[in-house]
Amino acid sequence: MDTIPDPSAPLPPGLRALQRLVMALMVVMILGFLVLIGALVMRLNATSPPLPDQLDLPEGVTATAFTQGDGWFAVVTQDGRILIYDRLTSRLKQTIELQ
């Protein structure tokens, strides 16, 4: 009773619809993956605003460390303060006293 289906016979309508859905899903996944890779490449190649050549620290303050983030940079001073500056304007935004 085992019969081999004829490969040239048309597929049933439900199976044809499923085949189209699987093909559409494959195309959408490939396009989504390409968009994701493109966004990642654009984000990694983006340049941040340049740091200032020099920075005016408060009177008598000596910098001991420096760090930067997105839109800001910080200077750790010898007297136990963290000075946070705006990256675009180089203006002091916040001072944090360390205990």
mmCIF file of N, CA and C in Angstrom, residues 55 57-58 61-68 72-85 92-99:
data_model
loop_
_atom_site.group_PDB
_atom_site.id
_atom_site.type_symbol
_atom_site.label_atom_id
_atom_site.label_comp_id
_atom_site.label_asym_id
_atom_site.label_seq_id
_atom_site.Cartn_x
_atom_site.Cartn_y
_atom_site.Cartn_z
ATOM 1 N N LEU A 55 41.625 72.480 29.071
ATOM 2 C CA LEU A 55 40.459 72.615 29.925
ATOM 3 C C LEU A 55 40.830 73.491 31.107
ATOM 4 N N LEU A 57 40.548 74.181 34.636
ATOM 5 C CA LEU A 57 40.145 73.603 35.915
ATOM 6 C C LEU A 57 40.067 74.715 36.957
ATOM 7 N N PRO A 58 39.302 74.501 38.029
ATOM 8 C CA PRO A 58 39.263 75.509 39.097
ATOM 9 C C PRO A 58 40.656 75.774 39.670
ATOM 10 N N VAL A 61 43.536 73.194 41.422
ATOM 11 C CA VAL A 61 43.095 71.805 41.282
ATOM 12 C C VAL A 61 44.041 71.075 40.339
ATOM 13 N N THR A 62 44.400 69.850 40.715
ATOM 14 C CA THR A 62 45.253 69.004 39.887
ATOM 15 C C THR A 62 44.455 67.777 39.463
ATOM 16 N N ALA A 63 44.457 67.481 38.187
ATOM 17 C CA ALA A 63 43.724 66.321 37.673
ATOM 18 C C ALA A 63 44.539 65.053 37.905
ATOM 19 N N THR A 64 43.843 63.996 38.355
ATOM 20 C CA THR A 64 44.514 62.710 38.560
ATOM 21 C C THR A 64 43.987 61.630 37.625
ATOM 22 N N ALA A 65 42.749 61.809 37.112
ATOM 23 C CA ALA A 65 42.175 60.804 36.202
ATOM 24 C C ALA A 65 41.185 61.485 35.268
ATOM 25 N N PHE A 66 40.920 60.809 34.175
ATOM 26 C CA PHE A 66 40.014 61.326 33.158
ATOM 27 C C PHE A 66 39.195 60.164 32.616
ATOM 28 N N THR A 67 37.915 60.407 32.378
ATOM 29 C CA THR A 67 37.053 59.414 31.719
ATOM 30 C C THR A 67 36.033 60.151 30.867
ATOM 31 N N GLN A 68 35.453 59.434 29.921
ATOM 32 C CA GLN A 68 34.491 60.077 29.033
ATOM 33 C C GLN A 68 33.320 59.149 28.768
ATOM 34 N N TRP A 72 29.578 63.651 27.535
ATOM 35 C CA TRP A 72 30.210 64.240 28.711
ATOM 36 C C TRP A 72 31.615 63.666 28.889
ATOM 37 N N PHE A 73 32.410 64.353 29.686
ATOM 38 C CA PHE A 73 33.684 63.798 30.150
ATOM 39 C C PHE A 73 33.891 64.263 31.579
ATOM 40 N N ALA A 74 34.676 63.510 32.320
ATOM 41 C CA ALA A 74 34.859 63.795 33.741
ATOM 42 C C ALA A 74 36.343 63.812 34.086
ATOM 43 N N VAL A 75 36.674 64.673 35.042
ATOM 44 C CA VAL A 75 38.037 64.787 35.546
ATOM 45 C C VAL A 75 37.982 64.515 37.047
ATOM 46 N N VAL A 76 38.779 63.567 37.496
ATOM 47 C CA VAL A 76 38.904 63.301 38.928
ATOM 48 C C VAL A 76 40.071 64.130 39.437
ATOM 49 N N THR A 77 39.821 64.891 40.494
ATOM 50 C CA THR A 77 40.846 65.804 41.003
ATOM 51 C C THR A 77 41.539 65.206 42.219
ATOM 52 N N GLN A 78 42.697 65.792 42.540
ATOM 53 C CA GLN A 78 43.499 65.299 43.654
ATOM 54 C C GLN A 78 42.829 65.591 45.004
ATOM 55 N N ASP A 79 41.969 66.592 45.056
ATOM 56 C CA ASP A 79 41.311 66.931 46.321
ATOM 57 C C ASP A 79 40.008 66.164 46.537
ATOM 58 N N GLY A 80 39.739 65.109 45.760
ATOM 59 C CA GLY A 80 38.604 64.237 46.000
ATOM 60 C C GLY A 80 37.300 64.693 45.389
ATOM 61 N N ARG A 81 37.350 65.299 44.232
ATOM 62 C CA ARG A 81 36.139 65.711 43.531
ATOM 63 C C ARG A 81 36.140 65.124 42.124
ATOM 64 N N ILE A 82 34.938 64.947 41.600
ATOM 65 C CA ILE A 82 34.767 64.560 40.200
ATOM 66 C C ILE A 82 34.068 65.719 39.513
ATOM 67 N N LEU A 83 34.719 66.276 38.508
ATOM 68 C CA LEU A 83 34.165 67.402 37.756
ATOM 69 C C LEU A 83 33.644 66.868 36.426
ATOM 70 N N ILE A 84 32.345 67.016 36.182
ATOM 71 C CA ILE A 84 31.728 66.505 34.957
ATOM 72 C C ILE A 84 31.453 67.686 34.029
ATOM 73 N N TYR A 85 31.973 67.587 32.811
ATOM 74 C CA TYR A 85 31.868 68.650 31.809
ATOM 75 C C TYR A 85 31.022 68.191 30.634
ATOM 76 N N LEU A 92 31.356 73.209 32.840
ATOM 77 C CA LEU A 92 31.177 72.365 34.012
ATOM 78 C C LEU A 92 29.687 72.145 34.254
ATOM 79 N N LYS A 93 29.255 70.866 34.279
ATOM 80 C CA LYS A 93 27.844 70.531 34.485
ATOM 81 C C LYS A 93 27.562 70.137 35.926
ATOM 82 N N GLN A 94 28.512 69.411 36.542
ATOM 83 C CA GLN A 94 28.235 68.880 37.863
ATOM 84 C C GLN A 94 29.545 68.632 38.587
ATOM 85 N N THR A 95 29.515 68.802 39.907
ATOM 86 C CA THR A 95 30.651 68.500 40.758
ATOM 87 C C THR A 95 30.206 67.489 41.796
ATOM 88 N N ILE A 96 30.947 66.418 41.930
ATOM 89 C CA ILE A 96 30.627 65.364 42.907
ATOM 90 C C ILE A 96 31.765 65.308 43.920
ATOM 91 N N GLU A 97 31.430 65.463 45.203
ATOM 92 C CA GLU A 97 32.420 65.373 46.282
ATOM 93 C C GLU A 97 32.565 63.907 46.706
ATOM 94 N N LEU A 98 33.784 63.427 46.754
ATOM 95 C CA LEU A 98 34.024 62.061 47.209
ATOM 96 C C LEU A 98 34.279 62.067 48.713
ATOM 97 N N GLN A 99 33.768 61.082 49.399
ATOM 98 C CA GLN A 99 33.929 60.983 50.859
ATOM 99 C C GLN A 99 35.184 60.223 51.206
#
